[in-house]
Every structure is written in C-alpha cells, then in structure tokens.
Amino acid sequence: MSPSQEPLYRLAQGVRQHGSALLAGATDPHDELMSLVWGPRFDREHALGLIAQQPQVAAQALPALLAAADHFDALHPAVQGRLRRLIVRHRVLGGHAGAGSRRMEQASDGVKIAHAPHPAY
C-alpha cells in the first residue's frame, strides 16, 4: 500500500468495523457518513447523535468513533477531499444501481470507470 493511501485505509477500517451498526437506521448511510466528514473537522456532535440512537453498540463503537474523528481532523485537506470523493463514488457506483446493473462514473481526470453493484444491494 502506498504511503498516501495508508491514512484512508486506517480510517476505513473503523468504518467497516462499526459503520454498519451505527448507520443501520439511516435512510441513506452515505449521506450520514458524508455529513460527518463534510467540513474541515469531523462532526463529533452529529456522530454522538448517531451513537445515541444505537445504545447496544455505543460502548464498543464510541472509542473507535472518537479515534476516527481525531484521525480525520489530522488529515491534510487534500486527503480529506479524497475521502469525500471515495464516499460519493461508493454511493454512485455501488449503492443505488439496482441488482445486476453496472454504473459508469467519470472521474475528475476524465477517465470513465465501470463498477459492479455493491453486493449488499
């Protein structure tokens, strides 16, 4: 893994571990996740509101959530922007295409990328 990808990888591990439980009741989990990382600092108040809705996972997820918040705040703004683009890409390419269809995305550099639907949908 390249050194530039390592901060995002570390941050994604916590989301993969606790994100599905924290975002289980969300109408659009991608929107909830994006709202946490939209600004230059992680939205801890919104995150604590999400945790309050899931008391059965709060004790396990809270330390990881706070660590993710600190980690996000320490990221360079360009890396934060890349994370936001990855969340949008995941939503567009995997989350809402319908079973069996493929979505096309045009990256900022003009390259078109085909992606199969996310297995959860």
Short mmCIF file of C-alpha atoms in Angstrom, two decimals:
data_model
loop_
_atom_site.label_atom_id
_atom_site.label_comp_id
_atom_site.label_asym_id
_atom_site.label_seq_id
_atom_site.Cartn_x
_atom_site.Cartn_y
_atom_site.Cartn_z
CA MET A 1 0.00 0.00 0.00
CA SER A 2 1.30 3.41 -0.89
CA PRO A 3 2.04 5.82 1.95
CA SER A 4 -0.56 8.23 0.56
CA GLN A 5 -3.30 5.59 0.86
CA GLU A 6 -2.42 4.44 4.39
CA PRO A 7 -4.31 7.21 6.27
CA LEU A 8 -7.50 6.49 4.35
CA TYR A 9 -7.09 2.75 4.83
CA ARG A 10 -6.74 3.17 8.60
CA LEU A 11 -9.81 5.38 8.74
CA ALA A 12 -11.84 2.98 6.59
CA GLN A 13 -11.09 0.05 8.88
CA GLY A 14 -13.07 1.63 11.72
CA VAL A 15 -15.96 2.44 9.40
CA ARG A 16 -16.04 -1.14 8.17
CA GLN A 17 -15.95 -2.49 11.71
CA HIS A 18 -18.60 -0.26 13.30
CA GLY A 19 -20.25 1.67 10.48
CA SER A 20 -22.97 -0.81 9.59
CA ALA A 21 -24.21 -0.94 13.18
CA LEU A 22 -24.07 2.84 13.64
CA LEU A 23 -25.73 3.61 10.32
CA ALA A 24 -28.25 0.75 10.43
CA GLY A 25 -31.28 3.01 10.94
CA ALA A 26 -30.19 5.64 8.42
CA THR A 27 -32.31 6.23 5.34
CA ASP A 28 -29.13 6.88 3.35
CA PRO A 29 -25.95 5.73 5.14
CA HIS A 30 -23.74 7.50 2.60
CA ASP A 31 -25.41 10.83 3.40
CA GLU A 32 -24.92 10.25 7.12
CA LEU A 33 -21.28 9.35 6.61
CA MET A 34 -20.73 12.35 4.35
CA SER A 35 -22.30 14.67 6.93
CA LEU A 36 -19.66 13.53 9.43
CA VAL A 37 -16.76 14.46 7.15
CA TRP A 38 -18.20 17.35 5.13
CA GLY A 39 -16.31 20.14 6.89
CA PRO A 40 -12.64 20.52 7.74
CA ARG A 41 -13.28 18.83 11.10
CA PHE A 42 -15.18 15.64 11.89
CA ASP A 43 -18.71 16.44 13.12
CA ARG A 44 -18.50 14.87 16.57
CA GLU A 45 -21.88 16.24 17.66
CA HIS A 46 -23.66 14.50 14.78
CA ALA A 47 -21.65 11.33 15.41
CA LEU A 48 -22.65 11.27 19.06
CA GLY A 49 -26.27 11.68 17.97
CA LEU A 50 -25.92 8.61 15.76
CA ILE A 51 -24.39 6.63 18.60
CA ALA A 52 -27.19 7.69 20.95
CA GLN A 53 -29.67 6.06 18.54
CA GLN A 54 -27.80 2.74 18.78
CA PRO A 55 -27.17 2.18 22.52
CA GLN A 56 -26.46 -1.53 22.02
CA VAL A 57 -23.26 -0.73 20.10
CA ALA A 58 -22.32 2.56 21.75
CA ALA A 59 -19.86 1.16 24.28
CA GLN A 60 -17.90 -0.73 21.62
CA ALA A 61 -18.10 1.90 18.89
CA LEU A 62 -17.52 5.12 20.83
CA PRO A 63 -13.73 4.75 21.29
CA ALA A 64 -13.31 3.84 17.61
CA LEU A 65 -15.53 6.73 16.56
CA LEU A 66 -13.58 9.26 18.59
CA ALA A 67 -10.31 7.86 17.26
CA ALA A 68 -11.66 8.16 13.70
CA ALA A 69 -12.67 11.76 14.41
CA ASP A 70 -9.17 12.62 15.65
CA HIS A 71 -7.63 10.81 12.70
CA PHE A 72 -9.84 12.66 10.20
CA ASP A 73 -9.03 16.02 11.78
CA ALA A 74 -5.31 15.29 11.38
CA LEU A 75 -5.60 14.52 7.65
CA HIS A 76 -4.31 17.01 5.11
CA PRO A 77 -7.24 18.84 3.41
CA ALA A 78 -6.46 17.15 0.08
CA VAL A 79 -6.73 13.72 1.72
CA GLN A 80 -9.99 14.73 3.39
CA GLY A 81 -11.28 15.69 -0.05
CA ARG A 82 -10.22 12.33 -1.45
CA LEU A 83 -12.12 10.59 1.32
CA ARG A 84 -15.26 12.55 0.46
CA ARG A 85 -14.87 11.64 -3.22
CA LEU A 86 -14.49 7.96 -2.28
CA ILE A 87 -17.73 8.09 -0.26
CA VAL A 88 -19.55 9.66 -3.20
CA ARG A 89 -18.01 7.13 -5.57
CA HIS A 90 -19.08 4.23 -3.37
CA ARG A 91 -22.61 5.58 -3.30
CA VAL A 92 -22.83 6.20 -7.04
CA LEU A 93 -21.10 3.04 -8.16
CA GLY A 94 -22.25 0.52 -5.66
CA GLY A 95 -25.17 1.55 -3.60
CA HIS A 96 -28.07 2.55 -5.79
CA ALA A 97 -27.73 0.98 -9.23
CA GLY A 98 -30.09 -1.94 -8.78
CA ALA A 99 -29.23 -5.62 -8.92
CA GLY A 100 -27.22 -6.75 -11.90
CA SER A 101 -26.61 -3.34 -13.40
CA ARG A 102 -23.32 -1.55 -13.81
CA ARG A 103 -22.77 2.14 -13.20
CA MET A 104 -20.36 4.42 -15.01
CA GLU A 105 -18.57 7.25 -13.28
CA GLN A 106 -16.39 9.87 -14.83
CA ALA A 107 -13.53 10.78 -12.54
CA SER A 108 -12.19 14.31 -12.30
CA ASP A 109 -9.38 13.36 -14.68
CA GLY A 110 -11.92 12.36 -17.35
CA VAL A 111 -11.44 8.60 -17.01
CA LYS A 112 -14.66 6.57 -17.07
CA ILE A 113 -14.84 3.76 -14.54
CA ALA A 114 -17.34 0.87 -14.64
CA HIS A 115 -18.25 -0.74 -11.36
CA ALA A 116 -20.49 -3.66 -10.47
CA PRO A 117 -23.25 -3.07 -7.93
CA HIS A 118 -22.43 -3.40 -4.26
CA PRO A 119 -23.17 -6.97 -3.04
CA ALA A 120 -25.40 -5.63 -0.26
CA TYR A 121 -27.97 -4.38 -2.80
#
